[in-house]
C-alpha positions as semicolon CSV with decimal commas, in nm:
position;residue;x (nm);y (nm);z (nm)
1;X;-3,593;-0,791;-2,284
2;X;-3,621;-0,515;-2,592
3;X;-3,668;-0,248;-2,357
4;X;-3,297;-0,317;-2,132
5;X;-3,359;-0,644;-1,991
6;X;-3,598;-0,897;-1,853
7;X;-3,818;-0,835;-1,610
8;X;-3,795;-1,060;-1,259
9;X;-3,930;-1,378;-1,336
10;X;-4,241;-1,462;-1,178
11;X;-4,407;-1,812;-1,127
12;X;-4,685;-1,880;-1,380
13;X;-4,993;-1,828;-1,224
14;X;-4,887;-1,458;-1,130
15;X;-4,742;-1,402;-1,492
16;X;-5,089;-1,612;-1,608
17;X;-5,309;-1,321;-1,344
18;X;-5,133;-1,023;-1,428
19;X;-5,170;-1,100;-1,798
20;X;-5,545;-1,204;-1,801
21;X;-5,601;-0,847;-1,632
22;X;-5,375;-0,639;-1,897
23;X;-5,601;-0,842;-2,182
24;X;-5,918;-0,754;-2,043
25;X;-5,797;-0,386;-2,018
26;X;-5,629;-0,369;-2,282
27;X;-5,874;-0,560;-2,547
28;X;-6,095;-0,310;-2,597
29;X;-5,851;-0,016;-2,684
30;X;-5,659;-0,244;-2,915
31;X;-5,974;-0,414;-3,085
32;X;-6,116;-0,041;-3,140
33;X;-6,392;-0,094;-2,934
34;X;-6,296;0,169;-2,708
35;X;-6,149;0,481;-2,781
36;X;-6,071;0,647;-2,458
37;X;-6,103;0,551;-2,051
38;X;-6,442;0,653;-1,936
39;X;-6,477;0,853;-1,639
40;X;-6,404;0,725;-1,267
41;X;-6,237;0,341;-1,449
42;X;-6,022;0,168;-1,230
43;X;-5,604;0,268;-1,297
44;X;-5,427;-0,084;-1,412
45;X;-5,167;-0,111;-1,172
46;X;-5,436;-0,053;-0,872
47;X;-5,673;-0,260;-1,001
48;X;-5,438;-0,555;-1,040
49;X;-5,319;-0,532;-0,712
50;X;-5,729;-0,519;-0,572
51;X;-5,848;-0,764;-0,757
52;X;-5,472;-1,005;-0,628
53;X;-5,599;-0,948;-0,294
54;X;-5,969;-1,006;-0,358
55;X;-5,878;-1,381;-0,493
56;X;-5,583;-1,429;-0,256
57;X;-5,691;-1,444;0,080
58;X;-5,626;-1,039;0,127
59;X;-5,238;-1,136;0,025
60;X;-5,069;-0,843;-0,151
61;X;-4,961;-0,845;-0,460
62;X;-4,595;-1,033;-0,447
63;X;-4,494;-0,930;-0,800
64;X;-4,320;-0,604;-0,841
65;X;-4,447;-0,311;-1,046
66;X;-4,189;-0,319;-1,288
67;X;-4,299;-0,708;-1,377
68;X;-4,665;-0,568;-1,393
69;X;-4,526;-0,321;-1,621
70;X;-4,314;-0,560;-1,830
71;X;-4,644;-0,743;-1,910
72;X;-4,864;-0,513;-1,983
73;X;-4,631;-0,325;-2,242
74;X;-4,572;-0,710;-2,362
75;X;-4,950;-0,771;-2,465
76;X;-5,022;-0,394;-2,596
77;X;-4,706;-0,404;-2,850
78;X;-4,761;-0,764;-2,931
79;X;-5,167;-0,773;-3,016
80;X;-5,167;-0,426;-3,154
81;X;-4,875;-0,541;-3,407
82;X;-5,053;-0,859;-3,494
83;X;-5,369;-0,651;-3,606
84;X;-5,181;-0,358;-3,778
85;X;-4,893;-0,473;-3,958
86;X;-5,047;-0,727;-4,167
87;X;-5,316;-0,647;-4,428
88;X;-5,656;-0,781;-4,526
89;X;-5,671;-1,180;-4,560
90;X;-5,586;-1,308;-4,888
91;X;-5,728;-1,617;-4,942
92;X;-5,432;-1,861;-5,022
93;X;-5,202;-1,658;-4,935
94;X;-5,250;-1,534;-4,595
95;X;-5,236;-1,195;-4,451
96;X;-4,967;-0,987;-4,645
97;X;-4,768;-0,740;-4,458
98;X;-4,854;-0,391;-4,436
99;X;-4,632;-0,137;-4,656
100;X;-4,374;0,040;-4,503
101;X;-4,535;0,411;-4,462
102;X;-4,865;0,225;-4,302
103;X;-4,620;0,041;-4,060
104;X;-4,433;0,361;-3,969
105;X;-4,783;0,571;-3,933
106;X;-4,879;0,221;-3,670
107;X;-4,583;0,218;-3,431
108;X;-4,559;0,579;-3,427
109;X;-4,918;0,574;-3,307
110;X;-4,854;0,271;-3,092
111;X;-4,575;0,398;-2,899
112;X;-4,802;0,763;-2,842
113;X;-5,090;0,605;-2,712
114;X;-4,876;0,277;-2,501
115;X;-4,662;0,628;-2,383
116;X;-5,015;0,750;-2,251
117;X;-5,167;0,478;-2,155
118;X;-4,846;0,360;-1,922
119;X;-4,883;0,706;-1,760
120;X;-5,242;0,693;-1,676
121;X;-5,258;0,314;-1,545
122;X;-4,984;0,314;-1,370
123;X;-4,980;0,675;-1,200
124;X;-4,660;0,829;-1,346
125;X;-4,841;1,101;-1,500
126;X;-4,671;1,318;-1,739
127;X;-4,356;1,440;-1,517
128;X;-4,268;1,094;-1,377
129;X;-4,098;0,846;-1,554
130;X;-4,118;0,461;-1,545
131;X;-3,814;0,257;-1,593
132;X;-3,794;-0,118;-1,708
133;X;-3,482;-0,305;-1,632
134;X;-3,318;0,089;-1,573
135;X;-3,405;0,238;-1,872
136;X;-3,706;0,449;-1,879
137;X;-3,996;0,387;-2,119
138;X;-4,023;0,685;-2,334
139;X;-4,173;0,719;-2,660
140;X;-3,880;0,683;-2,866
141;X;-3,815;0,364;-2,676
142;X;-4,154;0,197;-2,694
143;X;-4,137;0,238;-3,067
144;X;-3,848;0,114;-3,121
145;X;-4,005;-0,250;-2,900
146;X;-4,260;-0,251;-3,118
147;X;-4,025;-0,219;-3,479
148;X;-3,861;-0,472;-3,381
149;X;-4,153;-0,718;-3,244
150;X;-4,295;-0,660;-3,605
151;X;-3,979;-0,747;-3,761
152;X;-3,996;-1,059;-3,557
153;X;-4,363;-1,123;-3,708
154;X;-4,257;-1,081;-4,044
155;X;-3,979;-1,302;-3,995
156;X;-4,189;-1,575;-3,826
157;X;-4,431;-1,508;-4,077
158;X;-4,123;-1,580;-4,370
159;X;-4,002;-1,917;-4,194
160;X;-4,362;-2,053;-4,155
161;X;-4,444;-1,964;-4,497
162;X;-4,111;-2,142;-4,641
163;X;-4,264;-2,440;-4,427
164;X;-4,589;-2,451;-4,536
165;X;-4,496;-2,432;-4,922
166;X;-4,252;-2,763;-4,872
167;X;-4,560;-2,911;-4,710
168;X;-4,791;-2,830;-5,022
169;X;-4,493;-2,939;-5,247
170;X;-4,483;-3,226;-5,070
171;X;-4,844;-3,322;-5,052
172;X;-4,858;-3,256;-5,435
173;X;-4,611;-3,502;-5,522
174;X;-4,745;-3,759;-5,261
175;X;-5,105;-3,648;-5,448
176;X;-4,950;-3,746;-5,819
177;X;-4,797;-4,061;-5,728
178;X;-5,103;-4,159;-5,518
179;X;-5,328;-4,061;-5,887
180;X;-5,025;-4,267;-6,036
181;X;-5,074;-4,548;-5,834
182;X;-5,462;-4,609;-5,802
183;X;-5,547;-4,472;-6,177
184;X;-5,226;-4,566;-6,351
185;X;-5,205;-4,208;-6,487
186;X;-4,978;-3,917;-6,448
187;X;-5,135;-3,595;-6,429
C-alpha cells in the first residue's frame, strides 16, 4: 500500500506460501549470514512458482507476480528495519532507536540492495522495470517504504511504551497498597 496501492488480495495459504519462501530467501541476507547469491541459486520468483507446483499437484502458481512481489518487498523492508533502526538492548528500557544519520546510512542501504535484489530474483535486470500497483519500484521509492515503515516502528514502539509504563504505575500502586494491607506499612 506505501508503494501506490495494495497488491490483489490473495487467500491465506498462498499469502502464508509465498511468504515462508521470501523468509527463507531472504533470512540469510538480512541476518548477515550471507553476503551475496552464490553461483547457479535458484531466482525467487522461479523458484516460488517450482516449488507451488511441486506441492500442488503440478498446479501453477495462481497468484500474480506483482502479489509475489508485494510480499517479498513486504518482509525485506519490514525485518531489515526491525534489526537496524533500533539499537543495542537496554535492559529496562528496551531497544532505543537508532540516531538519525545511522537510520539514513540503513534505508539508503536498504533500498540499494532491495533495488538489486528485486532485479536479480525476479528477472528485470537492470533495464527493466517492475511496477507495484503502477508505479515502478525504483530506489528512491523503496526508500521512501522503508522511512516510513520505521516511522511506523517508532511510533508503535511510543504507544506500547506509554502502555507499558501505566501498567508498571499501576502494578506499583496495587504493590503499595497490597504492602499496606498485609504489613500495615506504607513504603
Amino acid at each position: 500500500d506505501r508503494l501506490g496501492g495494495s497488491p490483489p488480495p490473495l487467500p491465506a495459504e498462498q499469502a502464508d506460501f509465498i511468504h515462508t519462501l521470501a523468509a527463507r530467501h531472504l533470512d540469510p541476507y538480512l541476518d548477515g549470514v550471507r553476503a551475496a547469491p552464490q553461483a547457479g541459486e535458484r531466482l525467487f520468483l522461479p523458484a516460488v512458482r517450482s516449488d507451488y507446483a511441486a506441492t500442488h499437484g503440478g498446479a501453477p502458481l495462481p497468484a500474480p507476480d506483482e502479489a509475489v512481489l508485494a510480499l517479498y518487498v513486504r518482509h525485506a523492508i519490514g525485518k531489515a528495519n526491525s534489526i537496524h533502526c533500533f539499537g543495542e538492548l537496554l535492559m529496562g528500557e528496551g531497544r532505543p532507536p537508532v540516531l538519525q544519520p545511522e537510520l539514513d546510512a540503513h534505508l539508503r542501504s536498504l533500498a540499494k540492495a532491495l533495488a538489486e535484489a528485486i532485479g536479480r530474483d525476479f528477472g528485470t535486470g537492470a533495464g527493466r522495470e517492475y511496477r507495484l500497483g503502477g508505479v515502478a519500484l525504483d530506489q528512491a521509492l523503496l526508500e521512501e517504504a522503508a522511512r516510513r515503515h520505521a516511522a511506523e516502528l517508532y511510533a508503535t514502539q511510543h504507544r506500547l511504551g506509554e502502555s507499558l509504563a501505566k501498567a508498571n504505575e499501576a502494578g506499583e500502586v496495587g504493590r503499595r497498597a497490597e504492602l499496606r494491607r498485609i504489613f500495615g506499612f506504607e513504603c
